[in-house]
Short mmCIF file of N, CA, C and O in Angstrom, two decimals:
data_model
loop_
_atom_site.label_atom_id
_atom_site.label_comp_id
_atom_site.label_asym_id
_atom_site.label_seq_id
_atom_site.Cartn_x
_atom_site.Cartn_y
_atom_site.Cartn_z
N MET A 1 -0.48 -7.87 -1.48
CA MET A 1 -0.55 -6.63 -0.76
C MET A 1 -2.01 -6.34 -0.44
O MET A 1 -2.66 -5.61 -1.17
N PRO A 2 -2.53 -6.90 0.61
CA PRO A 2 -3.94 -6.67 0.93
C PRO A 2 -4.22 -5.23 1.38
O PRO A 2 -3.46 -4.64 2.14
N ILE A 3 -5.32 -4.73 0.87
CA ILE A 3 -5.87 -3.45 1.29
C ILE A 3 -7.16 -3.76 2.04
O ILE A 3 -7.99 -4.54 1.55
N THR A 4 -7.34 -3.17 3.21
CA THR A 4 -8.60 -3.27 3.93
C THR A 4 -9.16 -1.86 4.03
O THR A 4 -8.54 -0.98 4.61
N LEU A 5 -10.32 -1.67 3.44
CA LEU A 5 -11.00 -0.38 3.47
C LEU A 5 -12.24 -0.54 4.34
O LEU A 5 -13.08 -1.42 4.08
N THR A 6 -12.35 0.27 5.37
CA THR A 6 -13.49 0.20 6.29
C THR A 6 -14.21 1.54 6.27
O THR A 6 -13.57 2.59 6.47
N VAL A 7 -15.52 1.48 6.03
CA VAL A 7 -16.35 2.69 5.98
C VAL A 7 -17.69 2.41 6.65
O VAL A 7 -18.13 1.27 6.72
N PRO A 8 -18.36 3.46 7.15
CA PRO A 8 -19.71 3.26 7.67
C PRO A 8 -20.72 3.17 6.53
O PRO A 8 -20.50 3.75 5.46
N GLU A 9 -21.80 2.46 6.76
CA GLU A 9 -22.83 2.33 5.74
C GLU A 9 -23.34 3.71 5.33
O GLU A 9 -23.40 4.64 6.13
N GLY A 10 -23.63 3.84 4.04
CA GLY A 10 -24.17 5.08 3.51
C GLY A 10 -23.13 6.13 3.17
O GLY A 10 -23.46 7.14 2.56
N LEU A 11 -21.89 5.93 3.55
CA LEU A 11 -20.87 6.94 3.25
C LEU A 11 -20.53 6.95 1.76
O LEU A 11 -20.36 8.01 1.17
N LEU A 12 -20.45 5.77 1.16
CA LEU A 12 -20.13 5.65 -0.26
C LEU A 12 -21.24 4.89 -0.98
O LEU A 12 -21.79 3.93 -0.43
N SER A 13 -21.52 5.29 -2.20
CA SER A 13 -22.43 4.50 -3.03
C SER A 13 -21.71 3.22 -3.45
O SER A 13 -20.48 3.16 -3.40
N PRO A 14 -22.45 2.19 -3.87
CA PRO A 14 -21.77 0.98 -4.35
C PRO A 14 -20.79 1.27 -5.49
O PRO A 14 -19.72 0.68 -5.56
N GLU A 15 -21.16 2.20 -6.37
CA GLU A 15 -20.26 2.56 -7.47
C GLU A 15 -18.99 3.23 -6.93
O GLU A 15 -17.88 2.95 -7.38
N ALA A 16 -19.16 4.12 -5.94
CA ALA A 16 -18.02 4.82 -5.36
C ALA A 16 -17.13 3.84 -4.59
O ALA A 16 -15.90 4.00 -4.58
N GLU A 17 -17.72 2.83 -3.95
CA GLU A 17 -16.93 1.82 -3.25
C GLU A 17 -15.99 1.11 -4.22
O GLU A 17 -14.79 1.01 -3.96
N ALA A 18 -16.55 0.65 -5.33
CA ALA A 18 -15.75 -0.09 -6.32
C ALA A 18 -14.69 0.82 -6.94
O ALA A 18 -13.53 0.42 -7.10
N ARG A 19 -15.08 2.03 -7.28
CA ARG A 19 -14.15 2.97 -7.90
C ARG A 19 -13.01 3.32 -6.92
O ARG A 19 -11.84 3.33 -7.29
N ALA A 20 -13.35 3.60 -5.67
CA ALA A 20 -12.34 3.95 -4.67
C ALA A 20 -11.36 2.80 -4.46
O ALA A 20 -10.15 3.02 -4.38
N PHE A 21 -11.89 1.58 -4.39
CA PHE A 21 -10.99 0.44 -4.17
C PHE A 21 -10.05 0.28 -5.35
O PHE A 21 -8.85 0.04 -5.18
N SER A 22 -10.56 0.43 -6.55
CA SER A 22 -9.73 0.35 -7.75
C SER A 22 -8.66 1.44 -7.74
O SER A 22 -7.49 1.19 -8.05
N GLN A 23 -9.04 2.64 -7.36
CA GLN A 23 -8.09 3.74 -7.32
C GLN A 23 -7.04 3.56 -6.23
O GLN A 23 -5.89 3.95 -6.41
N LEU A 24 -7.43 2.99 -5.09
CA LEU A 24 -6.44 2.70 -4.04
C LEU A 24 -5.42 1.69 -4.56
O LEU A 24 -4.21 1.83 -4.31
N THR A 25 -5.90 0.68 -5.27
CA THR A 25 -5.00 -0.32 -5.86
C THR A 25 -4.02 0.35 -6.82
O THR A 25 -2.81 0.12 -6.76
N GLU A 26 -4.56 1.18 -7.71
CA GLU A 26 -3.71 1.88 -8.67
C GLU A 26 -2.68 2.77 -7.97
O GLU A 26 -1.51 2.81 -8.36
N ALA A 27 -3.12 3.47 -6.92
CA ALA A 27 -2.20 4.36 -6.19
C ALA A 27 -1.08 3.57 -5.52
O ALA A 27 0.09 3.98 -5.57
N LEU A 28 -1.42 2.44 -4.91
CA LEU A 28 -0.41 1.62 -4.26
C LEU A 28 0.62 1.12 -5.27
O LEU A 28 1.83 1.18 -5.03
N LEU A 29 0.15 0.65 -6.40
CA LEU A 29 1.06 0.17 -7.45
C LEU A 29 1.93 1.32 -7.98
O LEU A 29 3.14 1.16 -8.15
N LYS A 30 1.31 2.45 -8.23
CA LYS A 30 2.05 3.59 -8.80
C LYS A 30 3.12 4.09 -7.84
O LYS A 30 4.27 4.31 -8.24
N VAL A 31 2.78 4.26 -6.57
CA VAL A 31 3.75 4.76 -5.60
C VAL A 31 4.94 3.81 -5.47
O VAL A 31 6.07 4.25 -5.27
N ASN A 32 4.69 2.51 -5.62
CA ASN A 32 5.75 1.52 -5.55
C ASN A 32 6.40 1.27 -6.92
O ASN A 32 7.21 0.37 -7.05
N GLN A 33 6.00 2.04 -7.92
CA GLN A 33 6.50 1.91 -9.29
C GLN A 33 6.29 0.51 -9.83
O GLN A 33 7.16 -0.07 -10.48
N LEU A 34 5.11 -0.04 -9.53
CA LEU A 34 4.78 -1.39 -9.98
C LEU A 34 3.54 -1.42 -10.87
O LEU A 34 3.04 -2.51 -11.18
N ASP A 35 3.03 -0.26 -11.28
CA ASP A 35 1.88 -0.27 -12.16
C ASP A 35 2.28 -0.94 -13.47
O ASP A 35 3.37 -0.72 -13.99
N GLY A 36 1.42 -1.83 -13.94
CA GLY A 36 1.70 -2.59 -15.14
C GLY A 36 2.48 -3.87 -14.90
O GLY A 36 2.69 -4.65 -15.83
N ASN A 37 2.93 -4.12 -13.66
CA ASN A 37 3.71 -5.32 -13.38
C ASN A 37 2.77 -6.53 -13.32
O ASN A 37 1.88 -6.58 -12.47
N PRO A 38 2.96 -7.52 -14.20
CA PRO A 38 2.04 -8.65 -14.25
C PRO A 38 2.09 -9.57 -13.04
O PRO A 38 1.16 -10.35 -12.82
N PHE A 39 3.14 -9.49 -12.24
CA PHE A 39 3.18 -10.28 -11.00
C PHE A 39 2.41 -9.58 -9.90
O PHE A 39 1.63 -10.19 -9.17
N MET A 40 2.62 -8.28 -9.76
CA MET A 40 2.03 -7.58 -8.62
C MET A 40 0.59 -7.17 -8.81
O MET A 40 -0.19 -7.19 -7.85
N GLU A 41 0.20 -6.76 -10.01
CA GLU A 41 -1.18 -6.27 -10.19
C GLU A 41 -2.23 -7.24 -9.64
O GLU A 41 -3.09 -6.83 -8.88
N PRO A 42 -2.19 -8.53 -9.99
CA PRO A 42 -3.22 -9.42 -9.46
C PRO A 42 -3.03 -9.76 -7.98
O PRO A 42 -3.92 -10.33 -7.35
N ASN A 43 -1.87 -9.39 -7.43
CA ASN A 43 -1.60 -9.70 -6.02
C ASN A 43 -1.85 -8.52 -5.09
O ASN A 43 -1.54 -8.59 -3.90
N VAL A 44 -2.42 -7.45 -5.61
CA VAL A 44 -2.96 -6.40 -4.75
C VAL A 44 -4.42 -6.78 -4.58
O VAL A 44 -5.22 -6.69 -5.50
N VAL A 45 -4.73 -7.25 -3.40
CA VAL A 45 -6.05 -7.81 -3.10
C VAL A 45 -6.64 -7.03 -1.93
O VAL A 45 -6.00 -6.13 -1.39
N GLY A 46 -7.83 -7.39 -1.53
CA GLY A 46 -8.34 -6.71 -0.35
C GLY A 46 -9.80 -6.95 -0.07
O GLY A 46 -10.46 -7.73 -0.75
N THR A 47 -10.25 -6.24 0.95
CA THR A 47 -11.65 -6.34 1.37
C THR A 47 -12.19 -4.95 1.65
O THR A 47 -11.45 -4.03 2.04
N LEU A 48 -13.47 -4.84 1.49
CA LEU A 48 -14.21 -3.63 1.84
C LEU A 48 -15.14 -4.00 2.98
O LEU A 48 -15.97 -4.90 2.84
N ASN A 49 -14.97 -3.35 4.11
CA ASN A 49 -15.83 -3.57 5.26
C ASN A 49 -16.78 -2.38 5.39
O ASN A 49 -16.33 -1.26 5.64
N VAL A 50 -18.06 -2.64 5.18
CA VAL A 50 -19.08 -1.61 5.35
C VAL A 50 -19.80 -1.95 6.65
O VAL A 50 -20.49 -2.96 6.74
N LEU A 51 -19.60 -1.10 7.65
CA LEU A 51 -20.13 -1.36 8.99
C LEU A 51 -21.34 -0.48 9.28
O LEU A 51 -21.45 0.62 8.72
N PRO A 52 -22.22 -0.93 10.17
CA PRO A 52 -23.30 -0.05 10.60
C PRO A 52 -22.71 1.26 11.13
O PRO A 52 -21.64 1.26 11.76
N LYS A 53 -23.40 2.37 10.87
CA LYS A 53 -22.89 3.69 11.27
C LYS A 53 -22.48 3.74 12.73
O LYS A 53 -21.49 4.37 13.09
N GLN A 54 -23.22 3.08 13.59
CA GLN A 54 -22.94 3.14 15.02
C GLN A 54 -21.74 2.28 15.41
O GLN A 54 -21.35 2.27 16.58
N HIS A 55 -21.10 1.60 14.46
CA HIS A 55 -19.94 0.75 14.75
C HIS A 55 -18.62 1.36 14.26
O HIS A 55 -17.59 0.68 14.27
N VAL A 56 -18.64 2.62 13.81
CA VAL A 56 -17.44 3.31 13.35
C VAL A 56 -17.24 4.52 14.26
O VAL A 56 -18.15 5.33 14.42
N PHE A 57 -16.04 4.64 14.86
CA PHE A 57 -15.82 5.62 15.91
C PHE A 57 -14.64 6.53 15.65
O PHE A 57 -13.66 6.15 15.02
N SER A 58 -14.74 7.73 16.19
CA SER A 58 -13.64 8.68 16.30
C SER A 58 -13.81 9.36 17.65
O SER A 58 -14.91 9.83 17.97
N GLY A 59 -12.76 9.36 18.44
CA GLY A 59 -12.85 9.96 19.77
C GLY A 59 -13.83 9.25 20.68
O GLY A 59 -14.39 9.85 21.59
N GLY A 60 -14.05 7.96 20.41
CA GLY A 60 -14.95 7.17 21.25
C GLY A 60 -16.41 7.34 20.94
O GLY A 60 -17.27 6.76 21.62
N LYS A 61 -16.74 8.10 19.89
CA LYS A 61 -18.13 8.34 19.52
C LYS A 61 -18.35 7.95 18.06
O LYS A 61 -17.45 8.10 17.23
N PRO A 62 -19.56 7.46 17.74
CA PRO A 62 -19.84 7.16 16.33
C PRO A 62 -19.57 8.39 15.46
O PRO A 62 -19.92 9.51 15.84
N ALA A 63 -18.92 8.14 14.33
CA ALA A 63 -18.56 9.25 13.44
C ALA A 63 -18.38 8.73 12.02
O ALA A 63 -17.97 7.58 11.83
N PRO A 64 -18.65 9.58 11.03
CA PRO A 64 -18.30 9.19 9.66
C PRO A 64 -16.78 9.22 9.53
O PRO A 64 -16.17 10.28 9.65
N ALA A 65 -16.20 8.06 9.38
CA ALA A 65 -14.75 7.95 9.31
C ALA A 65 -14.37 6.83 8.34
O ALA A 65 -15.17 5.92 8.10
N VAL A 66 -13.18 6.92 7.81
CA VAL A 66 -12.67 5.95 6.85
C VAL A 66 -11.31 5.45 7.35
O VAL A 66 -10.48 6.24 7.79
N PHE A 67 -11.11 4.13 7.26
CA PHE A 67 -9.85 3.52 7.65
C PHE A 67 -9.31 2.71 6.48
O PHE A 67 -10.02 1.85 5.95
N ILE A 68 -8.08 2.99 6.11
CA ILE A 68 -7.42 2.28 5.02
C ILE A 68 -6.19 1.61 5.62
O ILE A 68 -5.29 2.29 6.10
N GLU A 69 -6.19 0.29 5.61
CA GLU A 69 -5.04 -0.43 6.16
C GLU A 69 -4.39 -1.25 5.06
O GLU A 69 -5.08 -1.93 4.28
N LEU A 70 -3.08 -1.16 5.00
CA LEU A 70 -2.29 -1.94 4.05
C LEU A 70 -1.48 -2.96 4.82
O LEU A 70 -0.90 -2.64 5.86
N LYS A 71 -1.41 -4.18 4.31
CA LYS A 71 -0.50 -5.19 4.83
C LYS A 71 0.50 -5.44 3.71
O LYS A 71 0.14 -5.91 2.64
N LEU A 72 1.76 -5.10 3.99
CA LEU A 72 2.76 -5.08 2.93
C LEU A 72 4.02 -5.83 3.33
O LEU A 72 4.34 -5.93 4.51
N PRO A 73 4.77 -6.28 2.32
CA PRO A 73 6.13 -6.75 2.62
C PRO A 73 6.97 -5.52 2.94
O PRO A 73 6.68 -4.42 2.47
N PRO A 74 8.01 -5.67 3.74
CA PRO A 74 8.82 -4.52 4.15
C PRO A 74 9.45 -3.74 3.00
O PRO A 74 9.87 -2.60 3.19
N ILE A 75 9.48 -4.31 1.81
CA ILE A 75 10.07 -3.61 0.67
C ILE A 75 9.11 -2.61 0.04
O ILE A 75 9.51 -1.79 -0.77
N ALA A 76 7.83 -2.66 0.41
CA ALA A 76 6.83 -1.76 -0.18
C ALA A 76 6.69 -0.50 0.68
O ALA A 76 6.81 -0.56 1.90
N LEU A 77 6.41 0.62 0.03
CA LEU A 77 6.32 1.91 0.73
C LEU A 77 7.47 2.04 1.72
O LEU A 77 7.28 2.37 2.88
N ALA A 78 8.65 1.77 1.23
CA ALA A 78 9.83 1.67 2.09
C ALA A 78 10.41 3.02 2.51
O ALA A 78 11.21 3.07 3.43
N THR A 79 10.03 4.10 1.86
CA THR A 79 10.59 5.41 2.23
C THR A 79 9.50 6.30 2.82
O THR A 79 8.32 6.11 2.52
N PRO A 80 9.88 7.28 3.61
CA PRO A 80 8.89 8.24 4.12
C PRO A 80 8.15 8.95 2.97
O PRO A 80 6.95 9.21 3.08
N GLU A 81 8.86 9.22 1.88
CA GLU A 81 8.23 9.89 0.74
C GLU A 81 7.16 9.01 0.10
O GLU A 81 6.10 9.50 -0.29
N ALA A 82 7.43 7.71 0.00
CA ALA A 82 6.44 6.79 -0.58
C ALA A 82 5.22 6.68 0.32
O ALA A 82 4.08 6.68 -0.16
N LYS A 83 5.44 6.59 1.63
CA LYS A 83 4.32 6.54 2.57
C LYS A 83 3.47 7.80 2.47
O LYS A 83 2.24 7.75 2.45
N GLN A 84 4.13 8.95 2.39
CA GLN A 84 3.42 10.22 2.29
C GLN A 84 2.63 10.30 0.98
O GLN A 84 1.48 10.73 0.96
N ALA A 85 3.25 9.87 -0.12
CA ALA A 85 2.57 9.91 -1.42
C ALA A 85 1.32 9.03 -1.41
O ALA A 85 0.26 9.44 -1.91
N PHE A 86 1.44 7.82 -0.84
CA PHE A 86 0.25 6.96 -0.78
C PHE A 86 -0.81 7.56 0.13
O PHE A 86 -1.99 7.57 -0.21
N THR A 87 -0.40 8.06 1.29
CA THR A 87 -1.36 8.63 2.23
C THR A 87 -2.12 9.79 1.60
O THR A 87 -3.35 9.89 1.73
N GLU A 88 -1.42 10.67 0.92
CA GLU A 88 -2.07 11.80 0.24
C GLU A 88 -3.03 11.31 -0.83
O GLU A 88 -4.17 11.78 -0.92
N ALA A 89 -2.60 10.35 -1.65
CA ALA A 89 -3.45 9.84 -2.72
C ALA A 89 -4.69 9.15 -2.15
O ALA A 89 -5.82 9.41 -2.59
N ALA A 90 -4.50 8.29 -1.15
CA ALA A 90 -5.62 7.55 -0.56
C ALA A 90 -6.63 8.50 0.07
O ALA A 90 -7.85 8.32 -0.08
N THR A 91 -6.14 9.51 0.78
CA THR A 91 -7.03 10.47 1.42
C THR A 91 -7.85 11.22 0.37
O THR A 91 -9.07 11.37 0.51
N SER A 92 -7.22 11.66 -0.68
CA SER A 92 -7.93 12.36 -1.75
C SER A 92 -8.96 11.47 -2.43
O SER A 92 -10.08 11.90 -2.74
N ILE A 93 -8.59 10.22 -2.66
CA ILE A 93 -9.51 9.26 -3.30
C ILE A 93 -10.77 9.11 -2.47
O ILE A 93 -11.89 9.20 -2.98
N LEU A 94 -10.60 8.89 -1.17
CA LEU A 94 -11.78 8.66 -0.31
C LEU A 94 -12.56 9.93 -0.06
O LEU A 94 -13.79 9.91 0.02
N GLU A 95 -11.88 11.04 0.05
CA GLU A 95 -12.57 12.32 0.24
C GLU A 95 -13.48 12.60 -0.97
O GLU A 95 -14.65 12.98 -0.81
N LYS A 96 -12.96 12.37 -2.15
CA LYS A 96 -13.75 12.58 -3.37
C LYS A 96 -14.89 11.57 -3.46
O LYS A 96 -16.03 11.93 -3.78
N ALA A 97 -14.61 10.32 -3.15
CA ALA A 97 -15.64 9.27 -3.24
C ALA A 97 -16.79 9.53 -2.28
O ALA A 97 -17.94 9.20 -2.58
N ALA A 98 -16.50 10.12 -1.12
CA ALA A 98 -17.53 10.37 -0.11
C ALA A 98 -18.36 11.61 -0.41
O ALA A 98 -19.37 11.85 0.26
N GLU A 99 -17.96 12.40 -1.38
CA GLU A 99 -18.72 13.58 -1.82
C GLU A 99 -19.15 14.47 -0.66
O GLU A 99 -20.31 14.85 -0.52
N GLY A 100 -18.19 14.80 0.22
CA GLY A 100 -18.47 15.72 1.32
C GLY A 100 -19.06 15.10 2.58
O GLY A 100 -19.35 15.81 3.53
N ARG A 101 -19.24 13.79 2.60
CA ARG A 101 -19.85 13.14 3.77
C ARG A 101 -18.83 12.73 4.83
O ARG A 101 -19.20 12.19 5.86
N VAL A 102 -17.55 12.98 4.57
CA VAL A 102 -16.52 12.71 5.58
C VAL A 102 -15.49 13.84 5.52
O VAL A 102 -15.15 14.32 4.45
N LYS A 103 -15.07 14.27 6.69
CA LYS A 103 -14.03 15.30 6.75
C LYS A 103 -12.67 14.65 6.48
O LYS A 103 -12.43 13.51 6.86
N ARG A 104 -11.81 15.41 5.84
CA ARG A 104 -10.47 14.91 5.50
C ARG A 104 -9.74 14.39 6.73
O ARG A 104 -9.03 13.40 6.66
N ASP A 105 -9.93 15.05 7.87
CA ASP A 105 -9.23 14.61 9.08
C ASP A 105 -9.90 13.40 9.74
O ASP A 105 -9.47 12.97 10.81
N HIS A 106 -10.90 12.83 9.08
CA HIS A 106 -11.51 11.58 9.54
C HIS A 106 -11.22 10.44 8.55
O HIS A 106 -11.98 9.48 8.46
N ILE A 107 -10.13 10.59 7.82
CA ILE A 107 -9.65 9.53 6.91
C ILE A 107 -8.26 9.14 7.39
O ILE A 107 -7.34 9.96 7.39
N TRP A 108 -8.12 7.89 7.82
CA TRP A 108 -6.85 7.40 8.37
C TRP A 108 -6.28 6.30 7.51
O TRP A 108 -7.01 5.46 6.96
N THR A 109 -4.96 6.28 7.40
CA THR A 109 -4.26 5.16 6.76
C THR A 109 -3.32 4.53 7.78
O THR A 109 -2.85 5.19 8.70
N ASN A 110 -3.09 3.25 7.59
CA ASN A 110 -2.21 2.51 8.48
C ASN A 110 -1.49 1.45 7.64
O ASN A 110 -2.11 0.79 6.81
N VAL A 111 -0.20 1.31 7.87
CA VAL A 111 0.59 0.30 7.15
C VAL A 111 1.13 -0.70 8.16
O VAL A 111 1.74 -0.32 9.16
N VAL A 112 0.89 -1.97 7.90
CA VAL A 112 1.40 -3.06 8.72
C VAL A 112 2.32 -3.88 7.82
O VAL A 112 1.94 -4.24 6.70
N TYR A 113 3.54 -4.14 8.30
CA TYR A 113 4.51 -4.88 7.49
C TYR A 113 4.56 -6.35 7.92
O TYR A 113 4.62 -6.65 9.11
N ALA A 114 4.58 -7.23 6.92
CA ALA A 114 4.72 -8.67 7.17
C ALA A 114 6.17 -8.97 7.54
O ALA A 114 7.10 -8.30 7.07
N ALA A 115 6.35 -9.95 8.37
CA ALA A 115 7.69 -10.37 8.78
C ALA A 115 8.43 -10.98 7.58
O ALA A 115 7.81 -11.51 6.65
N GLU A 116 9.74 -10.89 7.62
CA GLU A 116 10.58 -11.49 6.57
C GLU A 116 10.17 -12.95 6.36
O GLU A 116 10.07 -13.71 7.32
N GLY A 117 9.93 -13.30 5.10
CA GLY A 117 9.57 -14.68 4.76
C GLY A 117 8.12 -15.03 4.98
O GLY A 117 7.70 -16.15 4.71
N ALA A 118 7.32 -14.08 5.43
CA ALA A 118 5.92 -14.37 5.75
C ALA A 118 4.95 -13.89 4.67
O ALA A 118 3.75 -13.98 4.84
N TRP A 119 5.47 -13.39 3.57
CA TRP A 119 4.60 -12.92 2.50
C TRP A 119 4.25 -14.12 1.63
O TRP A 119 5.10 -14.67 0.94
N GLY A 120 3.00 -14.56 1.67
CA GLY A 120 2.60 -15.76 0.94
C GLY A 120 1.69 -15.45 -0.22
O GLY A 120 0.75 -14.67 -0.09
N ILE A 121 1.96 -16.06 -1.36
CA ILE A 121 1.14 -15.92 -2.56
C ILE A 121 0.99 -17.30 -3.18
O ILE A 121 1.99 -17.96 -3.46
N GLY A 122 -0.23 -17.74 -3.36
CA GLY A 122 -0.48 -19.01 -4.02
C GLY A 122 0.13 -20.20 -3.29
O GLY A 122 0.57 -21.15 -3.93
N GLY A 123 0.17 -20.13 -1.97
CA GLY A 123 0.70 -21.23 -1.19
C GLY A 123 2.21 -21.23 -1.03
O GLY A 123 2.79 -22.16 -0.46
N ARG A 124 2.86 -20.18 -1.51
CA ARG A 124 4.32 -20.09 -1.40
C ARG A 124 4.70 -18.89 -0.54
O ARG A 124 4.24 -17.78 -0.78
N ALA A 125 5.55 -19.12 0.47
CA ALA A 125 6.08 -18.03 1.28
C ALA A 125 7.29 -17.45 0.57
O ALA A 125 8.17 -18.19 0.13
N TYR A 126 7.33 -16.14 0.45
CA TYR A 126 8.43 -15.45 -0.21
C TYR A 126 9.26 -14.69 0.81
O TYR A 126 8.71 -14.01 1.67
N SER A 127 10.58 -14.77 0.67
CA SER A 127 11.46 -13.86 1.41
C SER A 127 11.40 -12.53 0.66
O SER A 127 10.91 -12.45 -0.48
N ASN A 128 11.93 -11.49 1.27
CA ASN A 128 11.95 -10.19 0.58
C ASN A 128 12.68 -10.29 -0.75
O ASN A 128 12.21 -9.78 -1.76
N SER A 129 13.84 -10.97 -0.76
CA SER A 129 14.61 -11.05 -2.00
C SER A 129 13.89 -11.89 -3.05
O SER A 129 13.94 -11.58 -4.24
N GLU A 130 13.21 -12.95 -2.63
CA GLU A 130 12.44 -13.76 -3.59
C GLU A 130 11.28 -12.97 -4.17
O GLU A 130 10.96 -13.09 -5.36
N LEU A 131 10.66 -12.16 -3.34
CA LEU A 131 9.56 -11.32 -3.82
C LEU A 131 10.07 -10.31 -4.84
O LEU A 131 9.48 -10.14 -5.91
N VAL A 132 11.18 -9.66 -4.54
CA VAL A 132 11.79 -8.72 -5.48
C VAL A 132 12.14 -9.43 -6.78
O VAL A 132 11.86 -8.93 -7.88
N ASP A 133 12.71 -10.62 -6.70
CA ASP A 133 13.06 -11.39 -7.89
C ASP A 133 11.83 -11.69 -8.73
O ASP A 133 11.86 -11.57 -9.96
N ALA A 134 10.73 -12.11 -8.09
CA ALA A 134 9.50 -12.43 -8.82
C ALA A 134 8.94 -11.19 -9.52
O ALA A 134 8.48 -11.25 -10.67
N ILE A 135 8.98 -10.06 -8.83
CA ILE A 135 8.48 -8.81 -9.41
C ILE A 135 9.35 -8.41 -10.60
O ILE A 135 8.84 -8.06 -11.67
N GLN A 136 10.67 -8.46 -10.44
CA GLN A 136 11.58 -8.08 -11.50
C GLN A 136 11.50 -9.03 -12.68
O GLN A 136 11.55 -8.61 -13.85
N HIS A 137 11.35 -10.31 -12.41
CA HIS A 137 11.23 -11.30 -13.48
C HIS A 137 9.97 -11.03 -14.31
O HIS A 137 10.00 -11.08 -15.54
N ALA A 138 8.86 -10.72 -13.65
CA ALA A 138 7.61 -10.42 -14.35
C ALA A 138 7.75 -9.15 -15.18
O ALA A 138 7.22 -9.07 -16.29
N ALA A 139 8.46 -8.16 -14.66
CA ALA A 139 8.65 -6.90 -15.39
C ALA A 139 9.51 -7.08 -16.63
O ALA A 139 9.34 -6.37 -17.62
N ALA A 140 10.41 -8.06 -16.60
CA ALA A 140 11.33 -8.29 -17.72
C ALA A 140 10.66 -9.02 -18.88
O ALA A 140 11.20 -9.06 -19.97
N ARG A 141 9.52 -9.61 -18.63
CA ARG A 141 8.85 -10.39 -19.69
C ARG A 141 8.33 -9.50 -20.78
O ARG A 141 7.90 -8.44 -20.71
#
């Protein structure tokens, strides 16, 4: 479940970057009721993109803004309530991490779903049912 966090330079301290990414990971796992799952925890991965200030835009103009994109299997954040819970948590996490340097309405989340059978981990493509089986098997251990 890759997370891509994009921020302009100077918006977050290096410590806040690491803390925010960790908290986004925790929020994603919690909302999906997978916190503590030994299969999923190491498979929530991601990147932090810190761009020059003039390369981050809102309304076509450079602006302090944050973009959080998730690439998920269709079984994750599957309900409107789960999407809302993650969006609220992610927005609060980044708003706090930025310490007033970004307005709440300049924090966006986006979810992109992988096609059936296209979720790959460790060189293996998983169908939705295989992914659910792997998660459940790990939880049963």
